[in-house]
Amino acid sequence: MQRLTITLDDETAQALDDHMATHGYSNRSEAIRDLLRGPLRDAEAAREPSMPCMAVVSYIYDHGERDLGRRLVLAQHEHHALGVATLHTHLDHDLCLEVAVLRGAVAEVQDFAQALIRERGVRFGGMNLLPAPKADGHDHHHHAAAAGGGG
Ligand code: NI
């Protein structure tokens, strides 16, 4: 363990306290540790650009703004090899929330995710990088046979 002293502006400190209250944290160290883990894991993954990974990219956008809905669909088709699934929900008359699950090399997945998030008009974009399951994890055919078939 190392002991660090950090300085936060009032607004950030208040946001941290609110976050702690919402999520039931009783000490600041624990809350800050959990907040840092995701970004640090992403940063670590980014150092291995060829490593296979999964990513969950989420963003809100106004589908009518400068043809944004169409542009996002085109971008996804251009990167279809990275796409695993997309969830789209219409939040109101104008706003859509999309969650895209991607799989591929870290560098490609990050480039595509950044491109989606940076499209003009996209709001609240965020990405989580997750390690991809190992391809040699287990034998699917053996697994299916043991379970009595069914694929
Ligand atoms: Ni929509």
PDB file of C-alpha atoms and ligand atoms in Angstrom:
ATOM      1  CA  MET A   1       0.000   0.000   0.000  1.00  0.00           C
ATOM      2  CA  GLN A   2       1.092   3.542  -0.675  1.00  0.00           C
ATOM      3  CA  ARG A   3      -0.331   6.617   0.853  1.00  0.00           C
ATOM      4  CA  LEU A   4      -1.054   9.478  -1.544  1.00  0.00           C
ATOM      5  CA  THR A   5      -2.263  12.971  -0.844  1.00  0.00           C
ATOM      6  CA  ILE A   6      -4.414  14.450  -3.574  1.00  0.00           C
ATOM      7  CA  THR A   7      -5.962  17.859  -3.958  1.00  0.00           C
ATOM      8  CA  LEU A   8      -9.423  18.253  -5.505  1.00  0.00           C
ATOM      9  CA  ASP A   9     -11.361  21.383  -6.364  1.00  0.00           C
ATOM     10  CA  ASP A  10     -14.571  21.826  -4.344  1.00  0.00           C
ATOM     11  CA  GLU A  11     -16.825  20.792  -7.191  1.00  0.00           C
ATOM     12  CA  THR A  12     -14.952  17.531  -7.802  1.00  0.00           C
ATOM     13  CA  ALA A  13     -14.790  16.794  -4.074  1.00  0.00           C
ATOM     14  CA  GLN A  14     -18.554  17.301  -3.820  1.00  0.00           C
ATOM     15  CA  ALA A  15     -19.112  15.061  -6.843  1.00  0.00           C
ATOM     16  CA  LEU A  16     -16.972  12.405  -5.171  1.00  0.00           C
ATOM     17  CA  ASP A  17     -19.023  12.633  -1.964  1.00  0.00           C
ATOM     18  CA  ASP A  18     -22.247  12.352  -3.970  1.00  0.00           C
ATOM     19  CA  HIS A  19     -20.834   9.366  -5.827  1.00  0.00           C
ATOM     20  CA  MET A  20     -19.896   7.734  -2.512  1.00  0.00           C
ATOM     21  CA  ALA A  21     -23.356   8.319  -1.091  1.00  0.00           C
ATOM     22  CA  THR A  22     -25.063   6.931  -4.185  1.00  0.00           C
ATOM     23  CA  HIS A  23     -22.907   3.822  -4.306  1.00  0.00           C
ATOM     24  CA  GLY A  24     -22.618   3.193  -0.595  1.00  0.00           C
ATOM     25  CA  TYR A  25     -18.908   3.859  -0.136  1.00  0.00           C
ATOM     26  CA  SER A  26     -17.839   4.645   3.401  1.00  0.00           C
ATOM     27  CA  ASN A  27     -14.288   5.707   2.659  1.00  0.00           C
ATOM     28  CA  ARG A  28     -12.784   7.926   0.033  1.00  0.00           C
ATOM     29  CA  SER A  29      -9.755   5.765  -0.667  1.00  0.00           C
ATOM     30  CA  GLU A  30     -11.943   2.854  -1.655  1.00  0.00           C
ATOM     31  CA  ALA A  31     -14.144   5.028  -3.873  1.00  0.00           C
ATOM     32  CA  ILE A  32     -11.167   6.632  -5.623  1.00  0.00           C
ATOM     33  CA  ARG A  33      -9.484   3.240  -6.076  1.00  0.00           C
ATOM     34  CA  ASP A  34     -12.557   1.858  -7.844  1.00  0.00           C
ATOM     35  CA  LEU A  35     -12.900   4.977  -9.986  1.00  0.00           C
ATOM     36  CA  LEU A  36      -9.283   4.670 -11.115  1.00  0.00           C
ATOM     37  CA  ARG A  37      -9.347   0.980 -11.943  1.00  0.00           C
ATOM     38  CA  GLY A  38     -11.279   1.167 -15.206  1.00  0.00           C
ATOM     39  CA  PRO A  39      -9.263   3.965 -16.817  1.00  0.00           C
ATOM     40  CA  LEU A  40      -5.975   2.422 -15.636  1.00  0.00           C
ATOM     41  CA  ARG A  41      -6.964  -0.941 -17.091  1.00  0.00           C
ATOM     42  CA  ASP A  42      -7.848   0.796 -20.365  1.00  0.00           C
ATOM     43  CA  ALA A  43      -4.494   2.589 -20.356  1.00  0.00           C
ATOM     44  CA  GLU A  44      -2.671  -0.666 -19.726  1.00  0.00           C
ATOM     45  CA  ALA A  45      -4.544  -2.392 -22.537  1.00  0.00           C
ATOM     46  CA  ALA A  46      -3.702   0.509 -24.848  1.00  0.00           C
ATOM     47  CA  ARG A  47      -0.016  -0.285 -24.455  1.00  0.00           C
ATOM     48  CA  GLU A  48      -0.614  -3.611 -26.235  1.00  0.00           C
ATOM     49  CA  PRO A  49      -2.190  -2.408 -29.490  1.00  0.00           C
ATOM     50  CA  SER A  50      -2.305  -5.850 -31.078  1.00  0.00           C
ATOM     51  CA  MET A  51      -3.864  -7.597 -28.090  1.00  0.00           C
ATOM     52  CA  PRO A  52      -7.369  -8.976 -28.658  1.00  0.00           C
ATOM     53  CA  CYS A  53     -10.000  -7.224 -26.597  1.00  0.00           C
ATOM     54  CA  MET A  54     -13.696  -6.602 -26.173  1.00  0.00           C
ATOM     55  CA  ALA A  55     -15.070  -3.115 -25.837  1.00  0.00           C
ATOM     56  CA  VAL A  56     -18.410  -1.707 -24.807  1.00  0.00           C
ATOM     57  CA  VAL A  57     -19.009   1.713 -26.336  1.00  0.00           C
ATOM     58  CA  SER A  58     -22.016   3.761 -25.296  1.00  0.00           C
ATOM     59  CA  TYR A  59     -23.233   7.140 -26.445  1.00  0.00           C
ATOM     60  CA  ILE A  60     -26.302   9.335 -26.790  1.00  0.00           C
ATOM     61  CA  TYR A  61     -27.030  11.313 -29.929  1.00  0.00           C
ATOM     62  CA  ASP A  62     -29.688  13.255 -31.736  1.00  0.00           C
ATOM     63  CA  HIS A  63     -30.392  11.140 -34.804  1.00  0.00           C
ATOM     64  CA  GLY A  64     -31.622  14.127 -36.822  1.00  0.00           C
ATOM     65  CA  GLU A  65     -28.667  16.390 -36.095  1.00  0.00           C
ATOM     66  CA  ARG A  66     -26.666  16.847 -39.299  1.00  0.00           C
ATOM     67  CA  ASP A  67     -27.679  13.408 -40.526  1.00  0.00           C
ATOM     68  CA  LEU A  68     -25.919  11.867 -37.532  1.00  0.00           C
ATOM     69  CA  GLY A  69     -27.984   8.674 -37.397  1.00  0.00           C
ATOM     70  CA  ARG A  70     -27.032   7.850 -40.971  1.00  0.00           C
ATOM     71  CA  ARG A  71     -23.365   8.723 -40.438  1.00  0.00           C
ATOM     72  CA  LEU A  72     -23.133   6.429 -37.428  1.00  0.00           C
ATOM     73  CA  VAL A  73     -24.709   3.548 -39.336  1.00  0.00           C
ATOM     74  CA  LEU A  74     -22.214   4.082 -42.193  1.00  0.00           C
ATOM     75  CA  ALA A  75     -19.290   4.104 -39.755  1.00  0.00           C
ATOM     76  CA  GLN A  76     -20.491   0.848 -38.241  1.00  0.00           C
ATOM     77  CA  HIS A  77     -20.793  -0.787 -41.637  1.00  0.00           C
ATOM     78  CA  GLU A  78     -17.274   0.345 -42.519  1.00  0.00           C
ATOM     79  CA  HIS A  79     -16.044  -1.449 -39.391  1.00  0.00           C
ATOM     80  CA  HIS A  80     -18.402  -4.424 -39.525  1.00  0.00           C
ATOM     81  CA  ALA A  81     -15.588  -6.873 -38.772  1.00  0.00           C
ATOM     82  CA  LEU A  82     -15.276  -5.353 -35.281  1.00  0.00           C
ATOM     83  CA  GLY A  83     -18.980  -5.340 -34.434  1.00  0.00           C
ATOM     84  CA  VAL A  84     -20.458  -8.027 -32.199  1.00  0.00           C
ATOM     85  CA  ALA A  85     -23.781  -6.426 -31.304  1.00  0.00           C
ATOM     86  CA  THR A  86     -25.476  -3.056 -31.158  1.00  0.00           C
ATOM     87  CA  LEU A  87     -28.319  -2.053 -28.888  1.00  0.00           C
ATOM     88  CA  HIS A  88     -30.283   0.984 -29.975  1.00  0.00           C
ATOM     89  CA  THR A  89     -33.024   2.557 -27.944  1.00  0.00           C
ATOM     90  CA  HIS A  90     -35.030   5.698 -28.778  1.00  0.00           C
ATOM     91  CA  LEU A  91     -34.982   7.871 -25.665  1.00  0.00           C
ATOM     92  CA  ASP A  92     -37.423  10.473 -26.909  1.00  0.00           C
ATOM     93  CA  HIS A  93     -38.409  12.095 -30.212  1.00  0.00           C
ATOM     94  CA  ASP A  94     -34.848  13.163 -30.950  1.00  0.00           C
ATOM     95  CA  LEU A  95     -32.363  11.305 -28.768  1.00  0.00           C
ATOM     96  CA  CYS A  96     -31.058   7.783 -29.198  1.00  0.00           C
ATOM     97  CA  LEU A  97     -28.887   5.728 -26.871  1.00  0.00           C
ATOM     98  CA  GLU A  98     -26.611   3.194 -28.513  1.00  0.00           C
ATOM     99  CA  VAL A  99     -24.394   0.544 -26.964  1.00  0.00           C
ATOM    100  CA  ALA A 100     -21.970  -1.147 -29.340  1.00  0.00           C
ATOM    101  CA  VAL A 101     -20.080  -4.288 -28.363  1.00  0.00           C
ATOM    102  CA  LEU A 102     -16.828  -4.603 -30.299  1.00  0.00           C
ATOM    103  CA  ARG A 103     -14.223  -7.302 -30.559  1.00  0.00           C
ATOM    104  CA  GLY A 104     -10.796  -7.046 -32.147  1.00  0.00           C
ATOM    105  CA  ALA A 105      -7.266  -5.798 -31.663  1.00  0.00           C
ATOM    106  CA  VAL A 106      -7.011  -3.036 -29.075  1.00  0.00           C
ATOM    107  CA  ALA A 107      -5.765  -0.431 -31.567  1.00  0.00           C
ATOM    108  CA  GLU A 108      -8.541  -1.062 -34.098  1.00  0.00           C
ATOM    109  CA  VAL A 109     -11.268  -1.204 -31.471  1.00  0.00           C
ATOM    110  CA  GLN A 110     -10.026   2.025 -29.858  1.00  0.00           C
ATOM    111  CA  ASP A 111      -9.784   3.846 -33.181  1.00  0.00           C
ATOM    112  CA  PHE A 112     -13.318   2.892 -34.105  1.00  0.00           C
ATOM    113  CA  ALA A 113     -14.717   3.692 -30.659  1.00  0.00           C
ATOM    114  CA  GLN A 114     -13.045   7.112 -30.690  1.00  0.00           C
ATOM    115  CA  ALA A 115     -14.407   7.756 -34.175  1.00  0.00           C
ATOM    116  CA  LEU A 116     -17.956   7.007 -32.981  1.00  0.00           C
ATOM    117  CA  ILE A 117     -17.616   9.102 -29.851  1.00  0.00           C
ATOM    118  CA  ARG A 118     -16.015  12.021 -31.689  1.00  0.00           C
ATOM    119  CA  GLU A 119     -18.675  12.241 -34.400  1.00  0.00           C
ATOM    120  CA  ARG A 120     -20.048  15.739 -34.236  1.00  0.00           C
ATOM    121  CA  GLY A 121     -23.238  15.728 -32.179  1.00  0.00           C
ATOM    122  CA  VAL A 122     -22.485  12.575 -30.151  1.00  0.00           C
ATOM    123  CA  ARG A 123     -22.856  13.205 -26.400  1.00  0.00           C
ATOM    124  CA  PHE A 124     -21.814  11.358 -23.281  1.00  0.00           C
ATOM    125  CA  GLY A 125     -19.653   8.928 -25.220  1.00  0.00           C
ATOM    126  CA  GLY A 126     -17.676   6.407 -23.232  1.00  0.00           C
ATOM    127  CA  MET A 127     -15.812   3.162 -23.750  1.00  0.00           C
ATOM    128  CA  ASN A 128     -14.818   0.265 -21.540  1.00  0.00           C
ATOM    129  CA  LEU A 129     -12.061  -2.028 -22.750  1.00  0.00           C
ATOM    130  CA  LEU A 130     -12.238  -5.583 -21.467  1.00  0.00           C
ATOM    131  CA  PRO A 131      -9.887  -8.482 -22.016  1.00  0.00           C
ATOM    132  CA  ALA A 132     -11.129 -10.874 -24.726  1.00  0.00           C
ATOM    133  CA  PRO A 133     -11.671 -14.459 -23.626  1.00  0.00           C
ATOM    134  CA  LYS A 134      -8.802 -16.685 -24.706  1.00  0.00           C
ATOM    135  CA  ALA A 135      -9.527 -18.484 -27.969  1.00  0.00           C
ATOM    136  CA  ASP A 136      -8.163 -21.755 -26.531  1.00  0.00           C
ATOM    137  CA  GLY A 137     -10.244 -21.493 -23.354  1.00  0.00           C
ATOM    138  CA  HIS A 138     -12.179 -24.726 -23.763  1.00  0.00           C
ATOM    139  CA  ASP A 139     -13.413 -27.221 -26.314  1.00  0.00           C
ATOM    140  CA  HIS A 140     -16.928 -26.349 -27.463  1.00  0.00           C
ATOM    141  CA  HIS A 141     -17.588 -29.685 -29.174  1.00  0.00           C
ATOM    142  CA  HIS A 142     -16.636 -31.647 -26.103  1.00  0.00           C
ATOM    143  CA  HIS A 143     -18.781 -29.303 -24.028  1.00  0.00           C
ATOM    144  CA  ALA A 144     -21.834 -29.748 -26.283  1.00  0.00           C
ATOM    145  CA  ALA A 145     -21.482 -33.526 -26.324  1.00  0.00           C
ATOM    146  CA  ALA A 146     -21.300 -33.677 -22.543  1.00  0.00           C
ATOM    147  CA  ALA A 147     -24.471 -31.626 -22.318  1.00  0.00           C
ATOM    148  CA  GLY A 148     -26.283 -34.018 -24.661  1.00  0.00           C
ATOM    149  CA  GLY A 149     -25.921 -32.021 -27.900  1.00  0.00           C
ATOM    150  CA  GLY A 150     -27.816 -28.958 -28.927  1.00  0.00           C
ATOM    151  CA  GLY A 151     -24.807 -27.137 -30.363  1.00  0.00           C
TER     152      GLY A 151
HETATM  153 NI    NI B   1     -33.360   5.985 -32.214  1.00  0.00          NI
END
